[in-house]
């Protein structure tokens, strides 16, 4: 790859030279293979589709194993993404496979509630990788890459057209993940209907501007087969882990009263095509597209939001240090501006509070003077009542004393009269 880049760019000062003998750097591909086998590989698949459409069964069939599956109902309140990671080994190649299943997808009345959790999950994986990249001490060599490399979008075999939810979801995801549409349970419709359905799906995807993953054509060794397989999209698949006797051998198939649908028979479905394209031929390209296209787009948008740019106002290259210093100065200016605004706001509020307190003090003083006057008036009225009461009491006492004196005089006079009558009676 590096030598071809040098050959294409002779203007950078590099010139080809012939070797006088064996050097040994022709073993670099072998070294890379050995290192890759030692480290192992990772691959992450996102399965999007309605509950019961056969996502788990197809995964079991694709990797020829039985993954841990959980039964789901159609009554989930919201979409949940369940990620399960497995360590697989084939020959001496180790693969860390993560299968992400969308539980409850399509069961909500609001379409946004169905696709938004999927978008958020993909963005979270990009953000985790970006944060690891931006660390001072990075550990990317042993970091578990959780970014989604392939999205198998399961289309219901209605035979008519795509649902609006399918179009909206794929449109939201086509810039974030490699979408491979598959028609699930393809044995439920006839071959004629299936052919028309495929044409209808691709027509609707193109008319709505949905960009699905196209198998690459730049590698001459796989360009022919990838060109052919691009014409078979979307793949019509059937999944089954059950084995049925066909002739003298056991094959994975689905048994029906009218016959047997063989999973690995290309006349019955496109399962083999999907497996070849997804795993055998283009798995590394899916990983590369995720990193160089989808993740780079996310990373660029995030860094631009943070204010980082490659060129300045005069279209001259700007280093990260220059961008950082410019952003730092911009931040300090903004901080000083906000600090001045807050200080002015604080002074203004203090003045307003002082004005409110002074106004409240004046009101309290006015109320106090009013109450003081009322208290003085009530006190004067009480003093006047007290004086009048004392005068009435003094007048009453004088009248009572006069009455008592008069009564005493009357009693004395009556006593003398009685005594005189008695004395006159004895005479």
Coordinates of C-alpha atoms in Angstrom, one line a residue:
X1 CA 0.0 0.0 0.0
X2 CA 2.8 2.4 0.9
X3 CA 4.9 1.5 -2.1
X4 CA 1.9 2.1 -4.4
X5 CA 1.4 5.5 -2.8
X6 CA 5.0 6.4 -3.4
X7 CA 4.7 5.3 -7.0
X8 CA 1.7 7.5 -7.5
X9 CA 3.3 10.5 -6.0
X10 CA 6.8 11.0 -7.6
X11 CA 6.5 14.8 -7.0
X12 CA 7.4 14.4 -3.3
X13 CA 11.0 13.8 -4.0
X14 CA 11.0 10.0 -3.8
X15 CA 12.5 8.1 -6.7
X16 CA 12.5 4.3 -7.4
X17 CA 15.7 2.3 -6.8
X18 CA 16.6 -1.2 -7.7
X19 CA 18.0 -3.6 -5.0
X20 CA 21.2 -5.4 -5.5
X21 CA 20.0 -8.3 -3.4
X22 CA 17.5 -9.7 -0.9
X23 CA 16.7 -7.3 2.0
X24 CA 13.8 -8.9 3.7
X25 CA 11.0 -6.3 3.9
X26 CA 9.0 -8.5 1.5
X27 CA 8.0 -10.3 4.7
X28 CA 6.0 -7.4 6.0
X29 CA 2.7 -8.8 4.8
X30 CA 3.5 -12.0 6.7
X31 CA 4.5 -10.0 9.8
X32 CA 1.2 -8.1 9.6
X33 CA -0.8 -11.3 9.2
X34 CA 0.9 -12.9 12.2
X35 CA 0.4 -9.8 14.4
X36 CA -3.3 -9.6 13.4
X37 CA -3.8 -13.3 14.2
X38 CA -2.1 -12.9 17.6
X39 CA -4.2 -9.8 18.4
X40 CA -7.5 -11.2 17.1
X41 CA -10.2 -9.3 15.3
X42 CA -13.5 -7.7 16.4
X43 CA -16.7 -7.3 14.5
X44 CA -19.9 -5.6 15.6
X45 CA -23.3 -6.3 14.0
X46 CA -26.5 -4.3 14.6
X47 CA -29.7 -6.1 13.8
X48 CA -32.7 -3.8 13.3
X49 CA -36.2 -5.2 12.7
X50 CA -39.6 -5.8 14.2
X51 CA -40.1 -8.3 17.1
X52 CA -40.4 -11.9 15.8
X53 CA -39.0 -11.2 12.3
X54 CA -36.1 -13.7 12.8
X55 CA -33.1 -11.6 13.8
X56 CA -31.8 -14.0 16.4
X57 CA -32.3 -17.1 14.2
X58 CA -30.4 -15.5 11.3
X59 CA -27.5 -14.7 13.6
X60 CA -27.3 -18.2 14.9
X61 CA -27.4 -19.5 11.3
X62 CA -24.8 -17.1 10.0
X63 CA -22.2 -18.0 12.6
X64 CA -23.2 -21.6 12.9
X65 CA -23.7 -21.5 16.7
X66 CA -26.4 -20.8 19.3
X67 CA -26.1 -17.4 20.8
X68 CA -27.8 -16.5 24.1
X69 CA -31.3 -15.2 23.0
X70 CA -34.1 -13.7 25.0
X71 CA -37.7 -13.8 24.1
X72 CA -39.3 -10.4 23.5
X73 CA -42.9 -9.3 23.4
X74 CA -44.7 -6.7 21.3
X75 CA -45.6 -4.6 24.4
X76 CA -42.2 -3.0 25.2
X77 CA -42.8 0.6 26.3
X78 CA -39.6 1.8 24.4
X79 CA -36.9 0.4 22.2
X80 CA -34.0 -1.2 24.1
X81 CA -30.7 -2.1 22.5
X82 CA -29.2 -5.3 23.9
X83 CA -25.5 -5.9 23.1
X84 CA -24.0 -9.3 23.7
X85 CA -20.3 -10.0 23.0
X86 CA -18.9 -13.5 22.2
X87 CA -15.4 -14.8 21.6
X88 CA -15.4 -17.1 18.6
X89 CA -12.5 -19.1 17.0
X90 CA -12.2 -20.6 13.6
X91 CA -9.0 -22.5 12.9
X92 CA -6.4 -20.2 14.5
X93 CA -8.3 -16.9 14.0
X94 CA -10.0 -15.4 17.0
X95 CA -13.0 -13.1 16.5
X96 CA -14.7 -11.0 19.2
X97 CA -18.2 -10.7 17.9
X98 CA -20.8 -8.3 19.3
X99 CA -24.4 -8.7 18.3
X100 CA -26.7 -5.7 19.1
X101 CA -30.4 -6.5 19.0
X102 CA -33.2 -3.9 18.9
X103 CA -35.8 -5.0 21.4
X104 CA -39.3 -3.6 20.8
X105 CA -38.4 -1.9 17.5
X106 CA -41.5 -0.8 15.6
X107 CA -43.9 -1.4 18.5
X108 CA -44.3 2.3 19.4
X109 CA -46.9 4.6 18.0
X110 CA -44.4 7.5 17.6
X111 CA -41.8 6.6 14.9
X112 CA -39.1 8.8 16.5
X113 CA -39.3 6.7 19.6
X114 CA -38.3 3.7 17.5
X115 CA -35.3 5.0 15.6
X116 CA -33.9 7.6 18.0
X117 CA -32.5 5.1 20.6
X118 CA -30.7 3.4 17.7
X119 CA -29.1 6.7 16.6
X120 CA -28.1 7.5 20.1
X121 CA -26.5 4.1 20.6
X122 CA -24.4 4.4 17.5
X123 CA -23.3 8.0 18.5
X124 CA -22.4 6.8 22.0
X125 CA -20.0 4.2 20.5
X126 CA -18.4 6.8 18.3
X127 CA -18.1 9.1 21.3
X128 CA -16.4 6.5 23.4
X129 CA -13.8 5.8 20.7
X130 CA -13.2 9.6 20.2
X131 CA -12.7 10.1 24.0
X132 CA -10.2 7.2 23.9
X133 CA -8.4 8.9 21.0
X134 CA -8.2 12.2 22.7
X135 CA -6.7 10.9 25.9
X136 CA -3.1 11.8 26.8
X137 CA -2.3 8.1 27.6
X138 CA -4.1 6.1 25.0
X139 CA -4.6 2.3 24.9
X140 CA -6.1 1.8 21.4
X141 CA -4.1 -1.4 20.9
X142 CA -6.1 -3.2 23.5
X143 CA -9.3 -1.0 23.5
X144 CA -12.4 -2.9 22.7
X145 CA -13.9 -1.2 19.7
X146 CA -17.6 -1.1 20.1
X147 CA -18.4 0.9 16.9
X148 CA -21.1 -0.8 14.7
X149 CA -19.5 -2.2 11.6
X150 CA -22.6 -3.5 9.8
X151 CA -26.3 -3.0 10.2
X152 CA -28.5 -5.7 9.0
X153 CA -31.9 -4.1 8.4
X154 CA -34.7 -6.7 8.4
X155 CA -37.5 -5.8 6.0
X156 CA -40.9 -7.5 6.5
X157 CA -41.8 -9.7 3.6
X158 CA -45.0 -7.9 2.7
X159 CA -44.4 -8.0 -1.0
X160 CA -45.7 -4.4 -1.5
X161 CA -43.3 -1.6 -0.4
X162 CA -41.2 -0.4 2.5
X163 CA -43.0 1.0 5.6
X164 CA -42.5 4.6 6.4
X165 CA -40.6 3.6 9.6
X166 CA -38.1 1.6 7.4
X167 CA -37.4 4.6 5.2
X168 CA -37.1 7.1 8.1
X169 CA -34.8 4.8 10.1
X170 CA -32.5 4.0 7.2
X171 CA -32.3 7.7 6.2
X172 CA -31.3 8.6 9.8
X173 CA -28.7 5.9 9.9
X174 CA -27.1 5.8 6.4
X175 CA -24.4 8.4 7.3
X176 CA -23.6 6.6 10.6
X177 CA -23.4 2.9 9.7
X178 CA -23.1 0.4 6.8
X179 CA -26.6 -0.6 6.0
X180 CA -27.3 -4.0 4.4
X181 CA -31.0 -4.5 3.8
X182 CA -32.3 -8.1 4.0
X183 CA -35.8 -9.4 3.3
X184 CA -36.6 -11.6 6.3
X185 CA -38.6 -14.9 6.1
X186 CA -38.3 -14.8 2.3
X187 CA -39.9 -18.3 2.1
X188 CA -43.3 -16.7 2.7
X189 CA -43.6 -15.1 -0.7
X190 CA -43.2 -16.5 -4.2
X191 CA -40.2 -16.0 -6.4
X192 CA -42.1 -13.7 -8.8
X193 CA -43.3 -11.5 -6.0
X194 CA -39.9 -11.5 -4.4
X195 CA -38.2 -10.3 -7.6
X196 CA -40.8 -7.5 -7.9
X197 CA -40.4 -6.7 -4.2
X198 CA -36.6 -6.3 -4.5
X199 CA -37.0 -3.9 -7.4
X200 CA -39.6 -1.9 -5.5
X201 CA -37.4 -1.7 -2.4
X202 CA -34.3 -0.5 -4.3
X203 CA -36.5 2.1 -6.2
X204 CA -37.9 3.5 -3.0
X205 CA -34.4 3.7 -1.4
X206 CA -33.0 5.6 -4.4
X207 CA -36.0 8.0 -4.6
X208 CA -35.8 8.8 -0.9
X209 CA -32.0 9.3 -1.0
X210 CA -31.1 6.4 1.3
X211 CA -27.5 5.3 0.9
X212 CA -27.0 1.6 1.6
X213 CA -23.7 -0.2 1.7
X214 CA -22.4 -1.1 -1.7
X215 CA -19.8 -3.9 -1.9
X216 CA -16.5 -2.3 -3.0
X217 CA -15.3 -2.5 -6.6
X218 CA -11.7 -1.1 -6.2
X219 CA -10.2 -4.5 -5.4
X220 CA -9.8 -6.4 -8.7
X221 CA -9.8 -9.8 -6.9
X222 CA -13.4 -9.3 -5.7
X223 CA -14.7 -6.6 -8.0
X224 CA -16.5 -9.1 -10.3
X225 CA -18.3 -11.0 -7.5
X226 CA -19.1 -7.7 -5.7
X227 CA -20.6 -6.2 -8.8
X228 CA -22.8 -9.3 -9.2
X229 CA -23.8 -9.2 -5.5
X230 CA -24.7 -5.5 -5.6
X231 CA -27.3 -6.4 -8.1
X232 CA -28.9 -9.0 -5.7
X233 CA -29.5 -6.4 -3.0
X234 CA -31.6 -6.6 -0.8
X235 CA -30.8 -10.2 0.1
X236 CA -33.8 -12.5 0.6
X237 CA -32.9 -14.7 3.5
X238 CA -34.2 -17.6 5.5
X239 CA -32.7 -18.7 8.8
X240 CA -32.9 -22.0 10.6
X241 CA -30.7 -23.9 13.0
X242 CA -32.7 -27.2 12.6
X243 CA -31.3 -29.9 10.4
X244 CA -33.5 -31.9 8.0
X245 CA -32.6 -35.0 6.0
X246 CA -32.4 -34.2 2.3
X247 CA -31.3 -37.1 0.2
X248 CA -28.4 -38.7 2.0
X249 CA -27.2 -35.7 4.0
X250 CA -28.4 -33.4 6.8
X251 CA -28.9 -29.8 5.9
X252 CA -30.1 -26.6 7.7
X253 CA -33.6 -26.2 6.5
X254 CA -37.2 -25.4 7.3
X255 CA -39.7 -28.2 7.1
X256 CA -43.2 -27.4 5.7
X257 CA -46.1 -29.7 4.8
X258 CA -45.5 -28.9 1.2
X259 CA -41.8 -29.3 1.2
X260 CA -38.4 -28.2 2.5
X261 CA -36.7 -24.8 2.3
X262 CA -32.9 -25.3 2.4
X263 CA -31.1 -22.4 4.0
X264 CA -27.9 -22.9 2.1
X265 CA -29.5 -23.7 -1.3
X266 CA -29.1 -20.6 -3.5
X267 CA -32.2 -21.6 -5.5
X268 CA -34.2 -21.2 -2.3
X269 CA -32.8 -18.0 -0.8
X270 CA -29.9 -15.6 -0.7
X271 CA -28.5 -16.8 2.7
X272 CA -25.2 -18.0 1.2
X273 CA -24.7 -14.8 -0.7
X274 CA -25.2 -12.8 2.5
X275 CA -22.8 -14.9 4.4
X276 CA -20.1 -14.7 1.7
X277 CA -20.4 -11.0 1.2
X278 CA -20.7 -10.2 4.9
X279 CA -18.1 -12.5 6.4
X280 CA -15.9 -14.1 3.8
X281 CA -15.3 -11.3 1.3
X282 CA -16.1 -7.8 2.8
X283 CA -15.8 -8.0 6.6
X284 CA -12.5 -6.0 6.6
X285 CA -14.0 -3.5 4.2
X286 CA -17.0 -3.0 6.5
X287 CA -14.5 -2.4 9.4
X288 CA -12.5 0.0 7.3
X289 CA -15.6 1.9 6.0
X290 CA -16.8 2.3 9.6
X291 CA -13.5 3.9 10.6
X292 CA -12.6 6.0 7.5
X293 CA -16.1 7.1 6.5
X294 CA -18.7 7.1 9.3
X295 CA -16.4 7.6 12.3
X296 CA -14.4 10.3 10.5
X297 CA -17.6 12.1 9.7
X298 CA -18.6 12.0 13.4
X299 CA -15.1 13.0 14.5
X300 CA -14.9 15.9 12.1
X301 CA -18.3 17.3 13.1
X302 CA -17.5 17.0 16.8
X303 CA -14.1 18.7 16.4
X304 CA -15.7 21.5 14.3
X305 CA -18.3 22.0 17.1
X306 CA -15.4 22.4 19.5
X307 CA -13.9 25.0 17.2
X308 CA -11.0 23.0 15.6
X309 CA -10.3 23.6 11.9
X310 CA -7.6 22.5 9.5
X311 CA -7.3 25.9 7.8
X312 CA -7.5 29.5 9.0
X313 CA -9.4 32.5 7.5
X314 CA -6.8 32.9 4.8
X315 CA -7.0 29.1 3.9
X316 CA -3.6 28.5 5.5
X317 CA -2.9 25.3 7.5
X318 CA -3.5 25.8 11.2
X319 CA -1.8 23.5 13.7
X320 CA -3.7 22.0 16.7
X321 CA -1.6 24.2 19.0
X322 CA -2.7 27.4 17.2
X323 CA -6.3 26.3 17.2
X324 CA -6.1 25.5 20.9
X325 CA -4.5 28.9 21.7
X326 CA -7.1 30.7 19.6
X327 CA -9.9 28.8 21.2
X328 CA -8.4 29.5 24.6
X329 CA -8.2 33.3 23.9
X330 CA -11.7 33.2 22.6
X331 CA -12.8 31.4 25.8
X332 CA -11.0 33.9 28.0
X333 CA -12.5 36.8 26.2
X334 CA -15.9 35.2 26.5
X335 CA -15.3 34.4 30.2
X336 CA -14.2 38.0 30.8
X337 CA -17.3 39.3 29.0
X338 CA -19.6 37.0 31.0
X339 CA -17.8 38.0 34.2
X340 CA -18.4 41.7 33.4
X341 CA -22.0 41.0 32.6
X342 CA -22.4 39.1 35.8
X343 CA -20.7 41.9 37.8
X344 CA -22.9 44.5 36.2
X345 CA -25.9 42.3 36.8
X346 CA -24.9 41.9 40.4
X347 CA -24.4 45.6 40.9
X348 CA -27.8 46.3 39.3
X349 CA -29.5 43.7 41.4
X350 CA -27.8 45.1 44.6
X351 CA -29.1 48.6 43.6
X352 CA -32.5 47.2 43.0
X353 CA -32.5 45.4 46.3
X354 CA -31.3 48.5 48.1
X355 CA -34.1 50.5 46.5
X356 CA -36.6 47.8 47.5
X357 CA -35.3 47.8 51.1
X358 CA -35.4 51.6 51.3
X359 CA -38.9 51.7 50.0
X360 CA -39.9 49.0 52.5
X361 CA -38.2 51.0 55.2
X362 CA -40.1 54.1 54.3
X363 CA -43.4 52.1 54.3
X364 CA -42.5 50.6 57.7
X365 CA -41.7 54.1 59.1
X366 CA -44.9 55.5 57.7
X367 CA -46.8 52.6 59.1
X368 CA -45.1 53.1 62.5
X369 CA -45.9 56.8 62.5
X370 CA -49.5 56.0 61.7
X371 CA -49.7 53.4 64.4
X372 CA -48.1 55.8 66.8
X373 CA -50.7 58.5 66.1
X374 CA -53.5 56.0 66.5
X375 CA -52.0 54.9 69.7
X376 CA -51.7 58.5 71.0
X377 CA -55.3 59.2 70.0
X378 CA -56.6 56.0 71.7
X379 CA -54.5 56.9 74.8
X380 CA -55.9 60.4 74.9
X381 CA -59.4 59.0 74.5
X382 CA -58.8 56.6 77.3
X383 CA -57.4 59.3 79.5
X384 CA -60.5 61.4 78.9
X385 CA -62.8 58.5 79.7
X386 CA -60.7 57.8 82.8
X387 CA -61.1 61.5 83.9
X388 CA -64.8 61.5 83.3
X389 CA -65.1 58.2 85.2
X390 CA -63.2 59.6 88.1
X391 CA -65.4 62.7 88.1
X392 CA -68.5 60.5 88.0
X393 CA -67.1 58.4 90.8
X394 CA -66.3 61.5 92.9
X395 CA -69.8 63.0 92.3
X396 CA -71.3 59.6 93.2
X397 CA -69.3 59.5 96.4
X398 CA -70.5 63.0 97.4
X399 CA -74.1 62.1 96.7
X400 CA -73.8 58.9 98.6
X401 CA -72.3 60.7 101.6
X402 CA -75.0 63.4 101.5
X403 CA -77.7 60.7 101.3
X404 CA -76.2 58.8 104.2
X405 CA -76.0 62.1 106.2
X406 CA -79.6 62.9 105.4
X407 CA -80.7 59.3 106.3
X408 CA -78.8 59.6 109.6
X409 CA -80.5 63.0 110.4
X410 CA -83.9 61.5 109.6
X411 CA -83.3 58.6 111.9
X412 CA -82.2 60.9 114.7
X413 CA -85.3 63.1 114.3
X414 CA -87.6 60.1 114.3
X415 CA -86.0 58.8 117.4
X416 CA -86.6 62.0 119.3
X417 CA -90.3 62.1 118.2
X418 CA -90.8 58.5 119.5
X419 CA -89.2 59.4 122.8
X420 CA -91.4 62.5 123.2
X421 CA -94.5 60.5 122.6
X422 CA -93.5 58.0 125.2
X423 CA -92.8 60.7 127.7
X424 CA -96.1 62.4 127.1
X425 CA -97.9 59.1 127.5
X426 CA -96.5 58.6 131.0
X427 CA -97.6 62.0 132.0

